[in-house]
JSON list of C-alpha atoms in Angstrom, two decimals:
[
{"chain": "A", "resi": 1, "resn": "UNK", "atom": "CA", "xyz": [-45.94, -52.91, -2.28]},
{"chain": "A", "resi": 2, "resn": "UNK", "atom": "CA", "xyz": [-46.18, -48.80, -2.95]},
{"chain": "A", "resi": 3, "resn": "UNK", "atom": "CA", "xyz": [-48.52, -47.34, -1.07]},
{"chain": "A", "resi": 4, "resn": "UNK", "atom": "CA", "xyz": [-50.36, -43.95, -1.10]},
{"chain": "A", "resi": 5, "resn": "UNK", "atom": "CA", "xyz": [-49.67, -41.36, 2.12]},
{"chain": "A", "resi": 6, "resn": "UNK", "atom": "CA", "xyz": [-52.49, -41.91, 3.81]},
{"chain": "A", "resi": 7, "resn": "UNK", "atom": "CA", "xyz": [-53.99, -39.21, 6.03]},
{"chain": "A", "resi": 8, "resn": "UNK", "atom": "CA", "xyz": [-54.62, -40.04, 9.67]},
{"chain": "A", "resi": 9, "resn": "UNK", "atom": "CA", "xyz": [-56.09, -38.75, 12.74]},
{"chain": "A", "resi": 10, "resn": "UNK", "atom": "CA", "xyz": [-53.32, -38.00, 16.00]},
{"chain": "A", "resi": 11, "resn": "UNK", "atom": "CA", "xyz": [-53.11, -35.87, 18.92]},
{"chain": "A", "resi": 12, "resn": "UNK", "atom": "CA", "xyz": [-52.22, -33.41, 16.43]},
{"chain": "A", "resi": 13, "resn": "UNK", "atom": "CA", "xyz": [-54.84, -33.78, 14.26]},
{"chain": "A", "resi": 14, "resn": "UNK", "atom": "CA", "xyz": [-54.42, -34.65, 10.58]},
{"chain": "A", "resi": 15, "resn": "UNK", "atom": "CA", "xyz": [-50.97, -36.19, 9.63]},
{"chain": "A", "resi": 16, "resn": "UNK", "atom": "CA", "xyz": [-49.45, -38.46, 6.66]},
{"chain": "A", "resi": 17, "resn": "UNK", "atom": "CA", "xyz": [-48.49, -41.57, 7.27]},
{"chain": "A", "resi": 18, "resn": "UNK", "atom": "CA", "xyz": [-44.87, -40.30, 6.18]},
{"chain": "A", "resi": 19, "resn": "UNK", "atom": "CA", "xyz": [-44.93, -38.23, 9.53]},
{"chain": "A", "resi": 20, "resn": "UNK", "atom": "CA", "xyz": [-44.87, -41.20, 11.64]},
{"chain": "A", "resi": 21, "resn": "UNK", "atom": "CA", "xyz": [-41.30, -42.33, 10.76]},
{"chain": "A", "resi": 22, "resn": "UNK", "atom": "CA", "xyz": [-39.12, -40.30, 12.97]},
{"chain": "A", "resi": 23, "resn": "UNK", "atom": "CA", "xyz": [-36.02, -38.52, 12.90]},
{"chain": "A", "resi": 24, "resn": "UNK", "atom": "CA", "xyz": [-33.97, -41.03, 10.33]},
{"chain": "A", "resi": 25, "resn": "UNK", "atom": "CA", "xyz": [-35.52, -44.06, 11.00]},
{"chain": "A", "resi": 26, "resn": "UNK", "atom": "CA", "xyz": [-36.68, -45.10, 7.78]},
{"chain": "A", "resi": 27, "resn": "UNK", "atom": "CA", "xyz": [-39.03, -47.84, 9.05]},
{"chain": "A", "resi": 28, "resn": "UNK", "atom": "CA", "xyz": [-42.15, -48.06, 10.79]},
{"chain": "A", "resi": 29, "resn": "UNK", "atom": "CA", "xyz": [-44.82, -50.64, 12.61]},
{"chain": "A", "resi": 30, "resn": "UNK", "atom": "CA", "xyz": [-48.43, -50.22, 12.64]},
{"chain": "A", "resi": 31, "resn": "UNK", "atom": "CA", "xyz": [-50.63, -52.43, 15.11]},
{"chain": "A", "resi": 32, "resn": "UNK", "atom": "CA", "xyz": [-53.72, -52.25, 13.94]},
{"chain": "A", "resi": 33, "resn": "UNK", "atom": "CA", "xyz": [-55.79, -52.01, 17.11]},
{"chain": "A", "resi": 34, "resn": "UNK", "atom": "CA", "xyz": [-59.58, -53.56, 17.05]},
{"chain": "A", "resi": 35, "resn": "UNK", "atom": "CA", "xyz": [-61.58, -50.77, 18.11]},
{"chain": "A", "resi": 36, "resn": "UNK", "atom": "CA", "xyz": [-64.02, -49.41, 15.25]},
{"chain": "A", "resi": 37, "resn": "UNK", "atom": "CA", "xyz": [-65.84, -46.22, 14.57]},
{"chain": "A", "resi": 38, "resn": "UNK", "atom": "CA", "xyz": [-68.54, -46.74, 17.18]},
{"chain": "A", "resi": 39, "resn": "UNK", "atom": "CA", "xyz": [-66.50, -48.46, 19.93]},
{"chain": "A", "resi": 40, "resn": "UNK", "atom": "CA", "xyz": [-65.59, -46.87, 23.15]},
{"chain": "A", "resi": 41, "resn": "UNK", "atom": "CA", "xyz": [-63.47, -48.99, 24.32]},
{"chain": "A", "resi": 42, "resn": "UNK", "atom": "CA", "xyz": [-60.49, -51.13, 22.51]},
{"chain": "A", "resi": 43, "resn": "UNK", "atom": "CA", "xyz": [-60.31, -54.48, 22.48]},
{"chain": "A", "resi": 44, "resn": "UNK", "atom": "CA", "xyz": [-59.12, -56.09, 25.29]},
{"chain": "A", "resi": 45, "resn": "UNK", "atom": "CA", "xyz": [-56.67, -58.87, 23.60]},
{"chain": "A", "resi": 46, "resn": "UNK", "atom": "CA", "xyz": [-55.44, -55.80, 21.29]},
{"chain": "A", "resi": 47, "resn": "UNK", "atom": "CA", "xyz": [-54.89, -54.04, 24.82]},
{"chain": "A", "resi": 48, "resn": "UNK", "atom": "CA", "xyz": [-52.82, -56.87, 25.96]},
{"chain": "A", "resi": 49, "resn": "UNK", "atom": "CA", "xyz": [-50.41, -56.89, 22.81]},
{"chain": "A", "resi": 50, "resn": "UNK", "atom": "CA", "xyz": [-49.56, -53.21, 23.16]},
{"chain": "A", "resi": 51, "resn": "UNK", "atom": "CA", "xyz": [-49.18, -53.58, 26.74]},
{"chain": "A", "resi": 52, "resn": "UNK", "atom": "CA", "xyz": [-46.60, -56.02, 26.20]},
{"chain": "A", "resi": 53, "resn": "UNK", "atom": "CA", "xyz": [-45.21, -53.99, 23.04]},
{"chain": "A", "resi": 54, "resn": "UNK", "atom": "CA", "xyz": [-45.20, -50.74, 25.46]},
{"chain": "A", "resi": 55, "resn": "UNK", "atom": "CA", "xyz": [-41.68, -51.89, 27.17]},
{"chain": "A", "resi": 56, "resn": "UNK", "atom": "CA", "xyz": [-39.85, -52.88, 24.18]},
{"chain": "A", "resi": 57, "resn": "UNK", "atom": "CA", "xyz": [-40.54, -49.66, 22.53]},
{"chain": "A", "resi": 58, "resn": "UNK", "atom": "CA", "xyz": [-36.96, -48.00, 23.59]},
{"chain": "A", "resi": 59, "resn": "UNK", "atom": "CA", "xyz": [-34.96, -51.04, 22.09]},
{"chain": "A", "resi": 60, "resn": "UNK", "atom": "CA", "xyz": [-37.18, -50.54, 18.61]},
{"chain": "A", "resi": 61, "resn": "UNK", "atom": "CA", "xyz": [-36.67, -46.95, 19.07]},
{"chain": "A", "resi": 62, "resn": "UNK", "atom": "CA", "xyz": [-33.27, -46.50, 17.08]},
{"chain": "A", "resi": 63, "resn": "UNK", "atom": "CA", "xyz": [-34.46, -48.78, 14.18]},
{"chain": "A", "resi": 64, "resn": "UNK", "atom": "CA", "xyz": [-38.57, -48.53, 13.65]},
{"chain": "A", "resi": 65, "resn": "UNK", "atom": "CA", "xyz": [-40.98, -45.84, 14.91]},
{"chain": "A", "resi": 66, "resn": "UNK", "atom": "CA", "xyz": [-44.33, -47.67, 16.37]},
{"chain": "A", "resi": 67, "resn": "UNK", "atom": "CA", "xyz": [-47.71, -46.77, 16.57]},
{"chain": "A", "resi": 68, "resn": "UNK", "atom": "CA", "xyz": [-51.19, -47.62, 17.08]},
{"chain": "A", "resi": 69, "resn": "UNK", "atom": "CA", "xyz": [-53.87, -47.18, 14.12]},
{"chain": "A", "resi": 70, "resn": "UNK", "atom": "CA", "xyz": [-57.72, -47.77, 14.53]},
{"chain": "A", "resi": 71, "resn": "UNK", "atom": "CA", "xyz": [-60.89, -46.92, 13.13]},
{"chain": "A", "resi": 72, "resn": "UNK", "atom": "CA", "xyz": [-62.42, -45.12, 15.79]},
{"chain": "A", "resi": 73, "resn": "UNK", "atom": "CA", "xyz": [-62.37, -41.43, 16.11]},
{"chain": "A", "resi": 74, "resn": "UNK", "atom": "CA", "xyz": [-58.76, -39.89, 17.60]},
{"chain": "A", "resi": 75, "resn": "UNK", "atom": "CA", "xyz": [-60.93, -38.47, 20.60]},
{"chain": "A", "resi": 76, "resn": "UNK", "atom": "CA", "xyz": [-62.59, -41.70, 21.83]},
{"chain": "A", "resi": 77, "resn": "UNK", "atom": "CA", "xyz": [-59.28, -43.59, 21.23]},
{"chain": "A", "resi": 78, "resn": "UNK", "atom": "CA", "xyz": [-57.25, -41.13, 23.33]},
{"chain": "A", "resi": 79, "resn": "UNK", "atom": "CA", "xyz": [-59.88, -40.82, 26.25]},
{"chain": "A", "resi": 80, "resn": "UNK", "atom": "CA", "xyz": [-60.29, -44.83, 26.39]},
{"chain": "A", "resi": 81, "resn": "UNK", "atom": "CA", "xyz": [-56.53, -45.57, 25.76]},
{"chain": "A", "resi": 82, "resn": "UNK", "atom": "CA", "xyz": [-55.72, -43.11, 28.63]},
{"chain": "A", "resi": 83, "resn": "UNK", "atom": "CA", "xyz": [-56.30, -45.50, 31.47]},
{"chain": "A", "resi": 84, "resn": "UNK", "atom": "CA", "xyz": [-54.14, -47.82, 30.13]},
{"chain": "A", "resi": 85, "resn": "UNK", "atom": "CA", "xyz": [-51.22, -45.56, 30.87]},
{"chain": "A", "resi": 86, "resn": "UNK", "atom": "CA", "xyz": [-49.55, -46.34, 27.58]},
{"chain": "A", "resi": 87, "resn": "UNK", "atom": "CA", "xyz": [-47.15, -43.03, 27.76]},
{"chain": "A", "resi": 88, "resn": "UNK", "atom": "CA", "xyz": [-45.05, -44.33, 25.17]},
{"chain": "A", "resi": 89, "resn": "UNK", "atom": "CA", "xyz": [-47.53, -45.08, 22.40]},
{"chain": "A", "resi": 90, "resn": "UNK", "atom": "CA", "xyz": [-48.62, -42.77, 20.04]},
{"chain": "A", "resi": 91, "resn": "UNK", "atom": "CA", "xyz": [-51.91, -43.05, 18.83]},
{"chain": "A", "resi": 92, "resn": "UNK", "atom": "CA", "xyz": [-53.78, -42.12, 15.31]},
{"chain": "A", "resi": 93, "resn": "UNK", "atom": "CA", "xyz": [-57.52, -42.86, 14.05]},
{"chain": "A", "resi": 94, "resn": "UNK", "atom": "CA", "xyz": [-57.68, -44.29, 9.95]},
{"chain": "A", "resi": 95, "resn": "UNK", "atom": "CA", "xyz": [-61.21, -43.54, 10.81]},
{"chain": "A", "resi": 96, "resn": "UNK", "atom": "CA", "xyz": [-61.35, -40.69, 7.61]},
{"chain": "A", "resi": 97, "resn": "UNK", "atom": "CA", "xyz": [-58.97, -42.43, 5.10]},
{"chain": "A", "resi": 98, "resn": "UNK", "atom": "CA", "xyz": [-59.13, -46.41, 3.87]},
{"chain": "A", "resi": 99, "resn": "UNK", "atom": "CA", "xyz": [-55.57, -47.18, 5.50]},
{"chain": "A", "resi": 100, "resn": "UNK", "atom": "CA", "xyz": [-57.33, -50.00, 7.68]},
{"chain": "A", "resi": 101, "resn": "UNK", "atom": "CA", "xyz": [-59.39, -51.13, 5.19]},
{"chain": "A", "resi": 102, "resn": "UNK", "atom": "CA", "xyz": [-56.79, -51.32, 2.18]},
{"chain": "A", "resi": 103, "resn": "UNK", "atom": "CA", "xyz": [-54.45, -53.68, 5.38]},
{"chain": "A", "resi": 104, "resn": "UNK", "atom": "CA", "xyz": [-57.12, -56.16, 5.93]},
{"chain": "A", "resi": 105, "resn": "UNK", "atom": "CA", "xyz": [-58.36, -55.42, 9.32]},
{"chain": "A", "resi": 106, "resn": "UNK", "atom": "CA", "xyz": [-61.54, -53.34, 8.81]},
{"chain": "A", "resi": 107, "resn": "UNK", "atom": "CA", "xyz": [-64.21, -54.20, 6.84]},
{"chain": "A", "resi": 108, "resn": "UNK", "atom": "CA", "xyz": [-67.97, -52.46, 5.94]},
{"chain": "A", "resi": 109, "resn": "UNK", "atom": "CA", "xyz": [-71.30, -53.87, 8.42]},
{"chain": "A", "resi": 110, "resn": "UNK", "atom": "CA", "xyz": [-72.18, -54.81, 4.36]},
{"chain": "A", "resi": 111, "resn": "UNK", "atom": "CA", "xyz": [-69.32, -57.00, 4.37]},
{"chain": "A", "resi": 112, "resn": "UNK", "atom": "CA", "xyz": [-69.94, -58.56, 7.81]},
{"chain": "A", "resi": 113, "resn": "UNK", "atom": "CA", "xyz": [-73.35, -58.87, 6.98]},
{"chain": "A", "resi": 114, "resn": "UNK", "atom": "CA", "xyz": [-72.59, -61.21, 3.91]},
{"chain": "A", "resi": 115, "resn": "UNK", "atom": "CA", "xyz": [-69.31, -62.76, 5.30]},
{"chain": "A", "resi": 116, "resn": "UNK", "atom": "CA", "xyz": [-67.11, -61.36, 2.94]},
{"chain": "A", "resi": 117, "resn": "UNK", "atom": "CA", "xyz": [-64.60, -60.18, 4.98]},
{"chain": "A", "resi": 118, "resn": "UNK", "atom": "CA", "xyz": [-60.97, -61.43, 3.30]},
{"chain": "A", "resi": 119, "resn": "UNK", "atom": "CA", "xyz": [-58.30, -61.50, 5.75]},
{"chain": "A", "resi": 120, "resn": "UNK", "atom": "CA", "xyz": [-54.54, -62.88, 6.53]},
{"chain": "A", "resi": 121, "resn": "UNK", "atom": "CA", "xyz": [-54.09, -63.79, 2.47]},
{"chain": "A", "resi": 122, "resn": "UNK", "atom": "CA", "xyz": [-56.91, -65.71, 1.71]},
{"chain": "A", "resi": 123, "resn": "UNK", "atom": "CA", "xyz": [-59.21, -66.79, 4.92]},
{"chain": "A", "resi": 124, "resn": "UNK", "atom": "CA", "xyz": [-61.56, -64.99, 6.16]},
{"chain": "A", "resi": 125, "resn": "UNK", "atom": "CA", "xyz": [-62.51, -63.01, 9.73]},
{"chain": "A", "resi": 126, "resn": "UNK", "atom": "CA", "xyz": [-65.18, -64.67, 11.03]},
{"chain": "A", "resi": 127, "resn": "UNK", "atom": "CA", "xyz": [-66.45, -61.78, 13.93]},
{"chain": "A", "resi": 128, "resn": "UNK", "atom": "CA", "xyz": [-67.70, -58.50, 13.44]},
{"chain": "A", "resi": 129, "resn": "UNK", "atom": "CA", "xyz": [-66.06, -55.32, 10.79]},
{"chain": "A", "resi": 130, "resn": "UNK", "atom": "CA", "xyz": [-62.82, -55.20, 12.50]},
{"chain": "A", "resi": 131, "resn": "UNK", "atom": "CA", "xyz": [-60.01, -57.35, 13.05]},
{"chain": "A", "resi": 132, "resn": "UNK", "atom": "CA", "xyz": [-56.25, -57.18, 14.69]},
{"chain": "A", "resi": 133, "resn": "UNK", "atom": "CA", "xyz": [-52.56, -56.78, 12.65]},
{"chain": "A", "resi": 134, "resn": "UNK", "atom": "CA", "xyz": [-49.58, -55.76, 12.86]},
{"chain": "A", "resi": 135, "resn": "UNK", "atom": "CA", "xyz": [-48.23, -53.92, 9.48]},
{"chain": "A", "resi": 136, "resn": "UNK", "atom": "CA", "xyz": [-44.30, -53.10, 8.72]},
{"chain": "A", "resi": 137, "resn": "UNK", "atom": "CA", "xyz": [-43.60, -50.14, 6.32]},
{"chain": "A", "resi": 138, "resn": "UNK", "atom": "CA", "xyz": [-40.59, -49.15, 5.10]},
{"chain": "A", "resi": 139, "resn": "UNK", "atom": "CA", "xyz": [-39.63, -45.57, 3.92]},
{"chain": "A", "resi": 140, "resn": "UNK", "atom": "CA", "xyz": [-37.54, -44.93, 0.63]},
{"chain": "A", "resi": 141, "resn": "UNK", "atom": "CA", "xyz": [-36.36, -41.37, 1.03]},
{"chain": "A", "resi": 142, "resn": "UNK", "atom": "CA", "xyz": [-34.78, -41.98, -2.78]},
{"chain": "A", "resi": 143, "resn": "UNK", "atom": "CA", "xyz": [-37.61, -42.68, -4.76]},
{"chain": "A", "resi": 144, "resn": "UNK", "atom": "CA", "xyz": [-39.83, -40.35, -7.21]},
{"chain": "A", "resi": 145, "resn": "UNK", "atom": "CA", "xyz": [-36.61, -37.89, -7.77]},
{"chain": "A", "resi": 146, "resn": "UNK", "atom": "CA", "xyz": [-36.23, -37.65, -4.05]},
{"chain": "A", "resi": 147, "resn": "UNK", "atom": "CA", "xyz": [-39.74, -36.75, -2.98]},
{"chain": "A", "resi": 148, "resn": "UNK", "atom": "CA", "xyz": [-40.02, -40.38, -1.80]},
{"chain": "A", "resi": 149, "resn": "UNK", "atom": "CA", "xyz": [-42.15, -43.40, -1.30]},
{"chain": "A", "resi": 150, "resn": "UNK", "atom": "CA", "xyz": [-44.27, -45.54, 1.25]},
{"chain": "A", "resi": 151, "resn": "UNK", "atom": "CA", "xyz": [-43.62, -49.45, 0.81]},
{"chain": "A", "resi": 152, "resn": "UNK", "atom": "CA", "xyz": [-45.85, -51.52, 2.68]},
{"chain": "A", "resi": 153, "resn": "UNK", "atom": "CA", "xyz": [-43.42, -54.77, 3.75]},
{"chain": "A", "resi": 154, "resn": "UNK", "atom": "CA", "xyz": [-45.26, -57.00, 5.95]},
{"chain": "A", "resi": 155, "resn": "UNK", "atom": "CA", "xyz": [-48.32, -58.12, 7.73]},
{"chain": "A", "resi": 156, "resn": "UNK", "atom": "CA", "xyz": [-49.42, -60.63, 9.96]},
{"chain": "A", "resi": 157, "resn": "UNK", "atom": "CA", "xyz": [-52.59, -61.27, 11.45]},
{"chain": "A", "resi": 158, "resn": "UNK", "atom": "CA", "xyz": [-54.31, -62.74, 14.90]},
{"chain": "A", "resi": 159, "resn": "UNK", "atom": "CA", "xyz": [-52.50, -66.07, 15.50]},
{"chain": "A", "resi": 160, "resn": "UNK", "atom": "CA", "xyz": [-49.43, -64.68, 13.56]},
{"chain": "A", "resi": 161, "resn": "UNK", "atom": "CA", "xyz": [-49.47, -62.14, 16.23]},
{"chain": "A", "resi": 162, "resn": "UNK", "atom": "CA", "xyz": [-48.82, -64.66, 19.24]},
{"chain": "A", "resi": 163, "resn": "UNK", "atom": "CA", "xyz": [-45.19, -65.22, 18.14]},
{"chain": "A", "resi": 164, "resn": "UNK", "atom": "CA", "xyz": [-44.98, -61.47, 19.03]},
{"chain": "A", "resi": 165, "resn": "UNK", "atom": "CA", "xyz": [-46.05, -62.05, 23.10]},
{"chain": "A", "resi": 166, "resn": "UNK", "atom": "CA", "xyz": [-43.63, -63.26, 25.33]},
{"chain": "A", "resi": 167, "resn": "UNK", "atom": "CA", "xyz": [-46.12, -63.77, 27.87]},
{"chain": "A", "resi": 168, "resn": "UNK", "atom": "CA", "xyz": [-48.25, -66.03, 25.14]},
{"chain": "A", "resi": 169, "resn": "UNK", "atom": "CA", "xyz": [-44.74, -67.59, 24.38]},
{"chain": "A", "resi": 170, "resn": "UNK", "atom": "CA", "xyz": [-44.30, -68.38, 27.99]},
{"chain": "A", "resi": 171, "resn": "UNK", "atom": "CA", "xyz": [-47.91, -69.98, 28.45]},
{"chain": "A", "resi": 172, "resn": "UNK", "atom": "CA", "xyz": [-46.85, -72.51, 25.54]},
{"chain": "A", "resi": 173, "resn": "UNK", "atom": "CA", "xyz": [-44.72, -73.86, 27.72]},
{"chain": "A", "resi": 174, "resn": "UNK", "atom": "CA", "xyz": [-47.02, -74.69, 30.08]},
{"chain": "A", "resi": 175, "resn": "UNK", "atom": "CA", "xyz": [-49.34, -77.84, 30.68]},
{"chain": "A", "resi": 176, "resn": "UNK", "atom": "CA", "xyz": [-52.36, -76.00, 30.17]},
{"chain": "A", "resi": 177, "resn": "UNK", "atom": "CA", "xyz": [-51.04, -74.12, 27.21]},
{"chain": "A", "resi": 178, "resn": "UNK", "atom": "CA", "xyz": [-53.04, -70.46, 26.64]},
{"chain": "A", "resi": 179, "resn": "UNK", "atom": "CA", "xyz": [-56.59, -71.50, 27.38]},
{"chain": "A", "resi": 180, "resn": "UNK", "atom": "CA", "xyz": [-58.54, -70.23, 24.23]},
{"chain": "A", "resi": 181, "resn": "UNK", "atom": "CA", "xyz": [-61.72, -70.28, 23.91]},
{"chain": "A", "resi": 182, "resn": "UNK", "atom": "CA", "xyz": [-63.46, -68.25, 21.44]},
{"chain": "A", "resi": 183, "resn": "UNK", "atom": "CA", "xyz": [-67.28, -67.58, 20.43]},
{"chain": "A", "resi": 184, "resn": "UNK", "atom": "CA", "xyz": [-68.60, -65.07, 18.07]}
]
């Protein structure tokens, strides 16, 4: 699906989404971290995925940029994400644009409120305005007479996201399986 540059927040400040794809890599992957516009601190299963994505990131390295995209302003995100000693992540705040919202993982307190919050193609988030993903985009350096375009590819969405862990992988295998329990 064609998608519009959004404008996000980085250590940088203000940057397109087309900025994120680096050097002639041509694709990139968004997690969509759960930490919203008044949150100080991210989530802590989010934190767990990007922990585990953190080593793999020099094997994706010559075929898909990665970063991290939440709501929450670029200044919070950077001063709570700094403890986590995630060097190799690169982090941006969709807190000014409606990337997050137009991906299905952040939705309006009106939303919440009334339980309207679609998500993974149908269903609907049950907890709170935000909710995690990861997002695959590709770049066409081609398109519109060579100016280009942004094609969003793929999504998936909370329990889509465990076949992405190896560590959740590896508690499959075990008797007492990963231990979820979940309240609201």
């Amino acid at each position: 699906m064609l998608i519009p540059d959004y404008t996000l927040v980085g250590s940088d400040g203000p940057t397109q989404l087309s900025a994120l794809f680096h050097g002639d890599v041509d694709t990139l992957i968004v997690y969509h971290m759960m930490m919203g516009t008044a949150a100080t601190q991210p989530c802590e299963i989010c934190s767990f995925f990007i922990d585990g994505f953190q080593g793999g990131l020099p094997h994706l390295a010559p075929r898909s940029s990665f970063v991290v995209v939440a709501k929450a302003p670029y200044a919070v995100m950077a001063t709570a994400c700094a403890a986590k000693e995630w060097q190799s992540v690169q982090l941006f705040s969709a807190g000014e644009s409606t990337f997050n919202e137009d991906m299905g993982v952040s939705w309006t307190p009106e939303q919440a409120e009334a339980k309207d919050r679609p998500y993974n193609y149908g269903r609907q988030w049950p907890w709170g305005t935000e909710g995690p993903g990861l997002s695959v985009f590709k770049r066409d350096r081609s398109a519109n007479g060579g100016v280009g375009a942004l094609y969003h590819s793929y999504s998936t969405f909370s329990a889509g996201l465990g076949s992405l862990s190896l560590v959740l992988s590896m508690l499959d295998l075990t008797p007492e399986g990963r231990c979820e329990e979940r309240s609201e």
